């Protein structure tokens, strides 16, 4: 069955395309219930973007939550092992606090998770899926890459061990805030040479080859060397690909250091003012659940797509069929079906209603209006 | 074409003059009530907004870049890049109290402020229990009328405090205007935005 995409909203089209894309790579759909125990999210609150969760008591008095996240549930329930991998995708609602409207909202999130043994090919496949997912929305996109090892290795290099100091320096890096980074680093007695290094890190160009060369020069310890090596191996696979132009390296994208190790990535579409795709490798989360497997995935926000890719409403497609008590109902039905078959969006109307929004009007009433179709 | 949100008020004049000097705005209209003006030749559109709203326009991407005070950024914590300290609009966030104020440590301190988050963070760092009353303007009135013990507010010259028999009892942090950018816009406009940052840095020898 070929479904006509015309008339579908952007988020509907993207959902269908992504579903087909994910399934073509062997991913199966995961359906989850709307609720999890509240305590589950509290135990893993650093994995979530926000602590604000809609909670309620169920009939047995347990405190439950409307799910703010899907990855946690998939990770907790995964049946993958080092030998058998699990490839799941989802298209679910999540419930989060919207900062500016100061209320809870339902968001639609689509994404996938790979659990099992992740090697270079699996990493390449997931990144390729991320690129193709962005491409399904628009051809004008970028995928920013980074690696948690770059952050960890950098802190090792400049001898920062305190969690508070790391957090404060990280918030400057995440904000590309060079001036506050310099002040904060001076406060922590970081050497002039290392402060200059931190500033160079922030000023590093994000074009892939230049950035990789920069980090190769900085990689003076094992953590950094491993991270750079992981990035180089991945990017080499794209050398002959048209996607190479879409990839960037940007250390300012950072996920929670307790849950993410290895590669992380974020996708952006031109003229969309928010991050559309976010993902990474999160082995530590599975280890926390007592599972000795790797995990990597990403999620897309597709809610707001219809706002930024609006449907062009074609008034000519709308047709009104005006009827009254004198109209033969069978004739009315035939006319409506006939016009629908021609591709019109047909509304049957009775009484004195506004017909301005219709491109064409058919009268099946006793009194014929002049100049109208019959 | 890209969009810049500028704050109305005391910073508007200074930032417009700077951007004009660097060739990013031509022909500023003095005392104009226009809120949006476009320079199609350069390819930049400007809008003048309430200072506390600049970060919101930038976060929503309606403005690709904006100029906002560090106080607003620390208070509302928008998810944006903070690319440059413009070293303009310098002032301080301070705790002020009536002259001769003596703090009663046996009860929570009552604080009037616009800056709820900055105040909470500051007193948390001191382990001091407080009760915050959020006000939107003329904060100095609160301790004068006995509604609160102290205030947390912006202090520039200190004249307003002096005229109201208040004095600074602690400085929380120095503040200045910052250049902020929408993260997504930056991914596609980094060349233009970085050029603006460099031009401003060179002008100010930052």
XYZ file of C-alpha atoms in Angstrom:
580
model
C 0.000 0.000 0.000
C 1.476 3.349 -0.987
C 0.439 6.013 1.472
C 0.214 9.491 0.021
C 2.409 11.840 2.005
C 0.646 14.970 0.722
C -1.435 16.553 3.418
C 0.479 14.875 6.233
C 2.142 17.146 8.774
C 5.930 17.273 8.945
C 6.169 15.347 12.227
C 3.888 12.625 10.809
C 5.999 12.303 7.654
C 9.233 12.212 9.659
C 7.793 9.544 12.028
C 6.935 7.307 9.090
C 10.296 7.837 7.379
C 12.243 7.164 10.580
C 10.231 4.071 11.342
C 11.029 2.688 7.898
C 14.678 3.709 8.292
C 15.103 2.101 11.712
C 13.358 -1.114 10.681
C 15.540 -1.351 7.573
C 18.538 -1.634 9.901
C 16.939 -4.408 11.944
C 15.456 -2.342 14.785
C 12.194 -3.543 16.348
C 9.629 -1.266 17.907
C 9.466 -1.035 21.697
C 6.161 -0.050 23.277
C 6.210 0.946 26.902
C 3.611 1.764 29.478
C 3.051 5.368 30.451
C 4.128 4.909 34.062
C 7.195 3.804 35.978
C 7.864 3.969 39.691
C 8.930 7.446 40.755
C 11.821 6.040 42.770
C 13.325 4.602 39.564
C 13.769 8.085 38.139
C 14.999 9.516 41.439
C 17.691 6.817 41.596
C 18.862 7.894 38.148
C 18.080 11.583 38.188
C 21.457 12.636 36.751
C 20.576 10.795 33.545
C 17.504 12.982 33.121
C 17.661 16.525 31.834
C 15.448 17.763 34.650
C 14.377 16.543 38.076
C 10.844 17.807 37.610
C 8.614 14.812 37.019
C 4.835 14.392 37.155
C 4.185 12.019 40.044
C 0.998 10.482 41.407
C -0.076 7.704 43.771
C -1.581 4.592 42.265
C -4.355 2.550 43.891
C -1.930 0.609 46.049
C -0.290 3.797 47.321
C 2.905 3.470 45.272
C 4.335 6.731 44.011
C 4.366 6.494 40.233
C 5.630 8.859 37.539
C 4.533 9.797 34.049
C 7.637 8.854 32.136
C 10.076 11.712 31.419
C 12.454 9.428 29.511
C 12.449 6.183 27.508
C 16.122 5.153 27.481
C 16.173 4.386 31.208
C 13.276 1.945 30.899
C 14.723 0.221 27.831
C 18.105 -0.095 29.563
C 16.556 -1.493 32.751
C 14.521 -4.125 30.899
C 17.065 -5.057 28.265
C 17.541 -8.754 27.531
C 20.760 -8.175 25.630
C 24.003 -9.934 26.459
C 27.578 -9.793 25.188
C 26.565 -12.436 22.676
C 23.022 -11.393 21.778
C 22.402 -7.763 20.954
C 19.087 -5.970 21.198
C 18.098 -3.262 18.728
C 15.006 -1.329 19.728
C 13.376 1.857 18.499
C 10.500 3.780 20.014
C 8.057 6.558 19.237
C 6.606 7.620 22.568
C 5.296 10.527 24.581
C 7.396 11.808 27.445
C 6.262 14.268 30.103
C 8.554 17.110 31.102
C 8.519 20.548 32.636
C 8.559 23.320 30.008
C 10.750 26.076 31.471
C 9.223 29.102 29.792
C 5.560 28.209 29.999
C 6.196 26.955 33.570
C 3.997 23.909 33.174
C 4.281 20.231 32.405
C 3.966 19.259 28.771
C 3.734 16.138 26.681
C 6.565 15.790 24.142
C 6.887 13.289 21.362
C 10.226 11.546 21.265
C 11.473 9.080 18.704
C 14.734 7.230 19.061
C 16.658 4.012 19.138
C 18.890 2.034 21.477
C 21.490 -0.606 20.699
C 22.414 -2.884 23.571
C 24.971 -5.683 23.483
C 28.509 -5.692 22.159
C 29.406 -2.457 20.387
C 32.300 -2.603 17.941
C 33.511 -0.168 15.300
C 30.860 -1.298 12.812
C 27.974 -0.895 15.293
C 29.239 2.575 16.187
C 29.423 3.500 12.509
C 25.911 2.166 11.920
C 24.431 4.191 14.772
C 26.142 7.403 13.670
C 24.996 6.734 10.103
C 21.448 6.269 11.395
C 21.717 9.578 13.253
C 22.846 11.306 10.037
C 20.073 9.676 7.989
C 17.508 10.600 10.659
C 18.481 14.271 10.404
C 18.434 13.980 6.611
C 14.861 12.678 6.814
C 13.920 16.076 8.240
C 16.030 18.353 6.067
C 19.132 18.295 3.887
C 20.567 21.250 5.784
C 21.821 19.690 9.006
C 24.948 19.117 11.068
C 25.938 16.389 13.509
C 28.286 17.483 16.277
C 30.496 14.771 17.716
C 32.451 14.686 20.918
C 33.875 12.099 23.294
C 33.608 11.978 27.073
C 37.251 10.890 27.077
C 38.250 14.312 25.739
C 36.753 15.973 28.826
C 38.083 13.367 31.265
C 41.514 13.386 29.626
C 41.674 17.164 29.593
C 40.950 17.360 33.341
C 43.603 14.702 33.980
C 46.089 16.686 31.914
C 45.539 19.912 33.859
C 45.331 18.064 37.172
C 41.749 18.859 38.148
C 40.274 16.210 40.423
C 37.613 17.949 42.531
C 34.032 17.362 41.331
C 33.028 20.950 42.073
C 35.951 22.356 40.099
C 35.201 20.022 37.188
C 31.536 21.052 37.252
C 32.348 24.771 37.216
C 34.947 24.465 34.462
C 32.580 22.248 32.451
C 29.775 24.785 32.633
C 32.138 27.338 31.032
C 33.111 24.834 28.315
C 29.450 23.965 27.636
C 28.671 27.685 27.306
C 31.743 28.379 25.110
C 32.434 30.941 27.802
C 36.111 31.736 27.407
C 36.220 34.772 29.718
C 34.630 33.038 32.717
C 36.705 29.897 32.006
C 39.865 31.966 32.371
C 38.677 33.537 35.646
C 37.509 30.209 37.092
C 40.741 28.447 36.085
C 42.802 31.197 37.743
C 40.720 30.742 40.900
C 41.660 27.056 40.939
C 45.367 27.907 40.585
C 45.606 26.295 37.176
C 48.904 27.215 35.532
C 49.078 29.936 32.858
C 50.083 27.316 30.325
C 47.053 25.169 31.102
C 44.729 28.164 31.074
C 46.024 28.926 27.578
C 45.331 25.295 26.657
C 41.763 25.533 27.939
C 41.204 28.698 25.903
C 42.650 26.995 22.820
C 40.257 24.078 23.397
C 37.307 26.466 23.347
C 38.619 28.311 20.307
C 39.291 25.071 18.426
C 37.615 25.146 15.004
C 34.796 22.645 14.776
C 35.473 21.561 11.197
C 36.318 17.901 11.482
C 39.833 17.639 10.117
C 41.113 20.788 11.815
C 39.575 19.746 15.125
C 40.991 16.217 14.911
C 44.456 17.621 14.199
C 44.128 19.984 17.148
C 43.203 17.157 19.522
C 45.973 14.933 18.190
C 48.353 17.674 19.296
C 46.736 17.934 22.730
C 46.543 14.160 23.373
C 49.420 13.758 25.809
C 47.852 11.126 28.076
C 46.250 7.726 27.471
C 42.680 8.887 28.090
C 43.000 11.590 25.453
C 44.868 9.315 23.029
C 42.115 6.639 23.279
C 39.381 9.222 22.783
C 41.091 10.749 19.748
C 41.717 7.284 18.350
C 38.009 6.368 18.710
C 37.035 9.562 16.878
C 39.610 9.086 14.120
C 38.529 5.483 13.468
C 34.901 6.557 13.183
C 35.614 9.550 10.958
C 37.897 7.555 8.619
C 34.831 5.514 7.675
C 33.222 8.688 6.360
C 36.177 9.820 4.238
C 34.453 8.971 0.977
C 30.968 9.771 2.170
C 28.892 12.862 1.388
C 28.103 12.914 5.111
C 31.674 13.995 5.883
C 30.671 17.656 5.346
C 27.909 17.271 7.917
C 30.147 16.064 10.734
C 31.800 18.394 13.218
C 33.828 17.920 16.378
C 32.747 20.158 19.266
C 33.758 19.607 22.867
C 31.039 21.958 24.146
C 28.467 19.169 23.814
C 28.626 17.240 27.074
C 26.365 14.675 28.706
C 26.340 13.554 32.308
C 29.763 12.184 33.170
C 28.330 9.435 35.395
C 26.360 7.766 32.634
C 28.066 8.538 29.366
C 31.444 7.289 28.301
C 32.914 7.278 24.814
C 31.194 9.025 21.887
C 28.386 11.574 22.266
C 26.630 13.515 19.518
C 24.013 16.183 18.883
C 22.165 17.033 15.685
C 20.905 20.398 14.463
C 18.786 21.467 11.490
C 19.171 24.904 9.869
C 16.496 27.389 11.028
C 15.379 25.134 13.871
C 16.439 26.964 17.058
C 16.804 23.857 19.218
C 18.783 20.648 19.357
C 16.877 18.096 17.293
C 18.871 14.955 18.032
C 20.876 13.884 21.045
C 22.712 10.654 21.718
C 25.751 8.841 22.901
C 27.287 5.750 24.356
C 26.152 5.083 27.905
C 27.766 1.845 29.105
C 27.970 3.131 32.731
C 24.172 3.225 32.953
C 23.982 -0.486 32.095
C 26.777 -1.244 34.564
C 24.732 0.541 37.204
C 21.892 -1.877 36.426
C 24.332 -4.737 36.941
C 24.651 -5.536 33.228
C 28.026 -6.028 31.630
C 27.005 -4.875 28.165
C 27.542 -1.809 25.974
C 24.756 0.592 25.038
C 24.433 3.408 22.547
C 21.501 5.278 21.079
C 19.884 8.587 20.289
C 16.561 10.413 20.481
C 14.903 13.024 18.289
C 12.412 15.713 19.253
C 9.869 15.796 16.499
C 7.058 17.753 18.183
C 7.968 21.200 17.008
C 8.743 20.222 13.412
C 5.280 21.157 12.191
C 5.750 24.677 13.548
C 8.946 25.181 11.530
C 7.868 23.214 8.466
C 4.222 24.279 8.219
C 1.800 22.711 5.788
C 0.711 24.981 2.954
C -3.045 24.995 3.240
C -4.426 24.956 -0.273
C -7.857 26.546 -0.168
C -8.644 25.139 -3.613
C -8.620 21.641 -2.129
C -11.543 22.493 0.171
C -15.046 21.968 -1.100
C -18.362 22.575 0.652
C -21.579 20.749 -0.282
C -24.536 22.759 0.988
C -27.703 20.768 1.666
C -31.046 21.227 3.381
C -34.106 19.162 4.302
C -35.121 18.931 0.645
C -31.845 17.266 -0.356
C -31.998 13.580 -1.229
C -29.582 11.948 1.179
C -28.411 9.383 -1.395
C -27.610 12.168 -3.879
C -25.736 14.020 -1.129
C -23.656 10.903 -0.356
C -22.884 10.277 -4.041
C -21.781 13.870 -4.626
C -19.560 13.827 -1.533
C -17.918 10.504 -2.444
C -17.492 11.641 -6.039
C -15.726 14.855 -5.028
C -13.577 13.022 -2.447
C -12.487 10.623 -5.191
C -11.307 13.634 -7.186
C -9.070 14.568 -4.233
C -11.131 17.310 -2.577
C -11.523 17.716 1.171
C -15.310 17.767 1.399
C -17.468 19.237 4.159
C -21.269 18.802 4.123
C -22.858 22.016 5.398
C -26.363 22.976 6.320
C -27.781 26.304 7.471
C -26.156 29.722 7.061
C -22.502 29.041 7.622
C -19.468 30.962 6.507
C -18.240 29.571 3.172
C -15.201 31.865 2.831
C -12.634 29.162 3.570
C -13.826 26.899 0.786
C -12.363 27.043 -2.701
C -15.548 25.609 -4.254
C -19.160 25.256 -3.163
C -21.799 22.850 -4.490
C -25.436 23.635 -3.711
C -27.918 20.814 -3.365
C -30.642 23.030 -1.973
C -33.939 24.161 -3.406
C -32.825 27.761 -3.765
C -29.854 28.044 -6.106
C -27.371 30.832 -5.416
C -26.269 32.709 -8.480
C -22.823 31.945 -9.872
C -22.285 28.835 -7.761
C -21.674 25.317 -8.974
C -24.466 22.772 -9.102
C 20.381 37.666 7.426
C 20.778 37.193 11.128
C 19.027 38.719 14.129
C 20.370 40.542 17.174
C 18.321 41.310 20.310
C 19.499 44.402 22.145
C 18.375 45.483 25.608
C 16.351 48.681 25.953
C 17.509 51.123 28.577
C 20.975 52.066 29.792
C 22.789 49.463 27.717
C 20.949 50.231 24.451
C 22.863 53.397 23.685
C 26.306 51.955 24.446
C 25.781 48.754 22.447
C 24.290 50.585 19.460
C 27.221 53.028 19.414
C 29.704 50.144 19.548
C 27.981 48.236 16.744
C 27.736 51.408 14.687
C 31.444 52.080 15.188
C 32.285 48.571 13.997
C 30.028 48.914 10.969
C 27.337 46.538 12.105
C 24.649 49.216 12.338
C 24.326 52.221 10.076
C 22.258 55.294 10.820
C 20.864 54.775 14.286
C 17.697 56.796 14.793
C 17.966 58.702 18.067
C 14.939 58.391 20.351
C 13.198 56.247 17.836
C 10.221 54.267 19.079
C 10.873 51.604 16.476
C 11.437 48.219 18.036
C 12.722 46.442 14.943
C 15.137 47.818 12.404
C 16.806 46.070 9.526
C 20.008 46.795 7.710
C 19.471 44.732 4.545
C 22.810 45.769 3.087
C 24.757 44.298 5.988
C 22.149 41.570 6.448
C 21.340 42.094 10.112
C 18.013 42.753 11.831
C 17.910 44.317 15.287
C 15.200 44.392 17.857
C 15.054 46.311 21.123
C 13.587 44.295 23.954
C 13.244 44.452 27.729
C 16.656 43.522 29.173
C 15.284 40.562 31.119
C 13.727 39.212 27.906
C 16.844 39.225 25.687
C 17.898 35.744 26.788
C 14.415 34.372 26.010
C 14.499 35.730 22.452
C 17.933 34.168 22.013
C 16.921 30.838 23.537
C 13.950 30.604 21.185
C 16.219 31.424 18.262
C 14.189 34.460 17.213
C 17.405 36.341 17.894
C 20.600 34.545 16.868
C 22.667 36.794 19.140
C 21.824 39.070 22.034
C 23.328 41.355 24.646
C 22.289 40.513 28.187
C 23.519 41.365 31.661
C 25.321 38.604 33.567
C 22.753 39.094 36.349
C 19.937 38.057 33.982
C 21.994 35.097 32.738
C 22.742 33.856 36.243
C 19.140 34.315 37.303
C 17.311 32.745 34.359
C 20.102 30.327 33.284
C 19.203 30.190 29.584
C 20.714 27.400 27.512
C 22.828 29.665 25.274
C 26.480 30.257 24.448
C 28.081 33.169 26.299
C 30.708 34.259 23.820
C 32.094 37.513 25.156
C 32.221 39.811 28.162
C 31.519 43.196 26.586
C 32.879 44.910 29.711
C 30.009 47.394 29.504
C 27.236 48.166 31.944
C 29.521 47.237 34.825
C 27.886 47.039 38.215
C 27.616 44.634 41.150
C 24.986 42.412 42.703
C 25.084 43.269 46.401
C 23.308 42.708 49.680
C 22.165 46.052 51.073
C 20.554 46.904 54.384
C 19.443 49.980 56.309
C 22.394 51.913 57.785
C 23.433 50.421 61.096
C 21.667 47.121 60.401
C 22.422 44.337 62.858
C 21.582 40.830 61.696
C 19.588 38.591 64.049
C 21.128 35.157 63.485
C 18.471 33.428 65.573
C 15.846 33.666 62.852
C 15.753 33.373 59.014
C 16.860 36.502 57.185
C 14.097 38.079 55.123
C 15.372 39.234 51.726
C 13.587 41.269 49.058
C 14.939 40.789 45.546
C 14.282 40.405 41.836
C 17.018 37.778 41.737
C 15.584 34.747 43.492
C 18.097 32.181 42.162
C 21.189 34.333 42.686
C 20.013 35.083 46.247
C 19.301 31.421 47.030
C 22.707 30.310 45.694
C 24.527 32.998 47.649
C 22.885 32.269 51.000
C 23.141 28.490 50.421
C 26.883 28.965 50.105
C 26.807 30.676 53.514
C 24.475 28.053 54.991
C 22.177 30.870 56.033
C 18.456 30.242 56.156
C 16.457 32.935 54.364
C 12.942 33.853 53.368
C 12.721 35.474 49.941
C 10.114 38.023 48.889
C 10.234 38.484 45.139
C 9.661 42.058 44.000
C 9.905 43.509 40.512
C 11.047 47.093 41.146
C 11.898 49.738 43.804
C 13.374 46.961 45.890
C 14.882 49.564 48.284
C 11.418 50.229 49.720
C 11.120 46.790 51.305
C 13.603 47.194 54.198
C 12.662 50.855 54.619
C 9.072 49.827 55.315
C 10.145 46.953 57.512
C 8.867 44.292 55.105
C 12.307 42.678 54.834
C 15.648 42.824 56.651
C 17.837 43.261 53.580
C 17.718 43.397 49.793
C 19.750 41.773 47.023
C 19.937 44.133 44.085
C 22.132 45.670 41.401
C 24.356 48.508 42.610
C 26.029 50.845 40.155
C 27.147 54.094 41.768
C 25.430 53.433 45.094
C 23.585 56.750 44.941
C 20.109 55.206 45.152
C 21.092 53.263 48.245
C 22.689 56.304 49.878
C 19.626 58.442 49.194
C 17.484 55.816 50.927
C 19.782 55.412 53.937
C 20.836 51.949 52.824
C 24.371 50.662 52.507
C 26.081 47.667 50.934
C 26.865 45.007 53.512
C 28.162 42.348 51.101
C 29.098 42.092 47.434
C 27.844 38.924 45.756
C 29.399 39.319 42.331
C 30.475 41.784 39.637
C 28.178 42.069 36.603
C 28.618 43.223 33.051
C 26.936 42.903 29.660
C 27.605 39.658 27.788
C 27.219 38.644 24.158
C 25.106 35.484 23.997
C 24.198 33.242 21.058
C 21.548 30.653 20.322
C 23.342 27.299 20.270
C 21.595 26.017 17.138
C 22.095 29.305 15.245
C 25.783 29.216 16.140
C 26.149 25.848 14.389
C 25.243 27.486 11.058
C 26.389 31.085 11.592
C 29.658 30.527 13.461
C 31.717 32.388 10.853
C 29.624 35.560 11.048
C 29.225 35.373 14.817
C 32.929 34.728 15.432
C 33.790 37.688 13.192
C 31.553 39.945 15.292
C 33.208 38.639 18.472
C 36.690 39.242 17.039
C 35.783 42.746 15.854
C 34.505 43.679 19.305
C 37.548 42.119 21.008
C 39.938 44.031 18.748
C 38.111 47.266 19.355
C 38.201 46.832 23.088
C 41.657 45.200 23.130
C 40.117 42.309 25.063
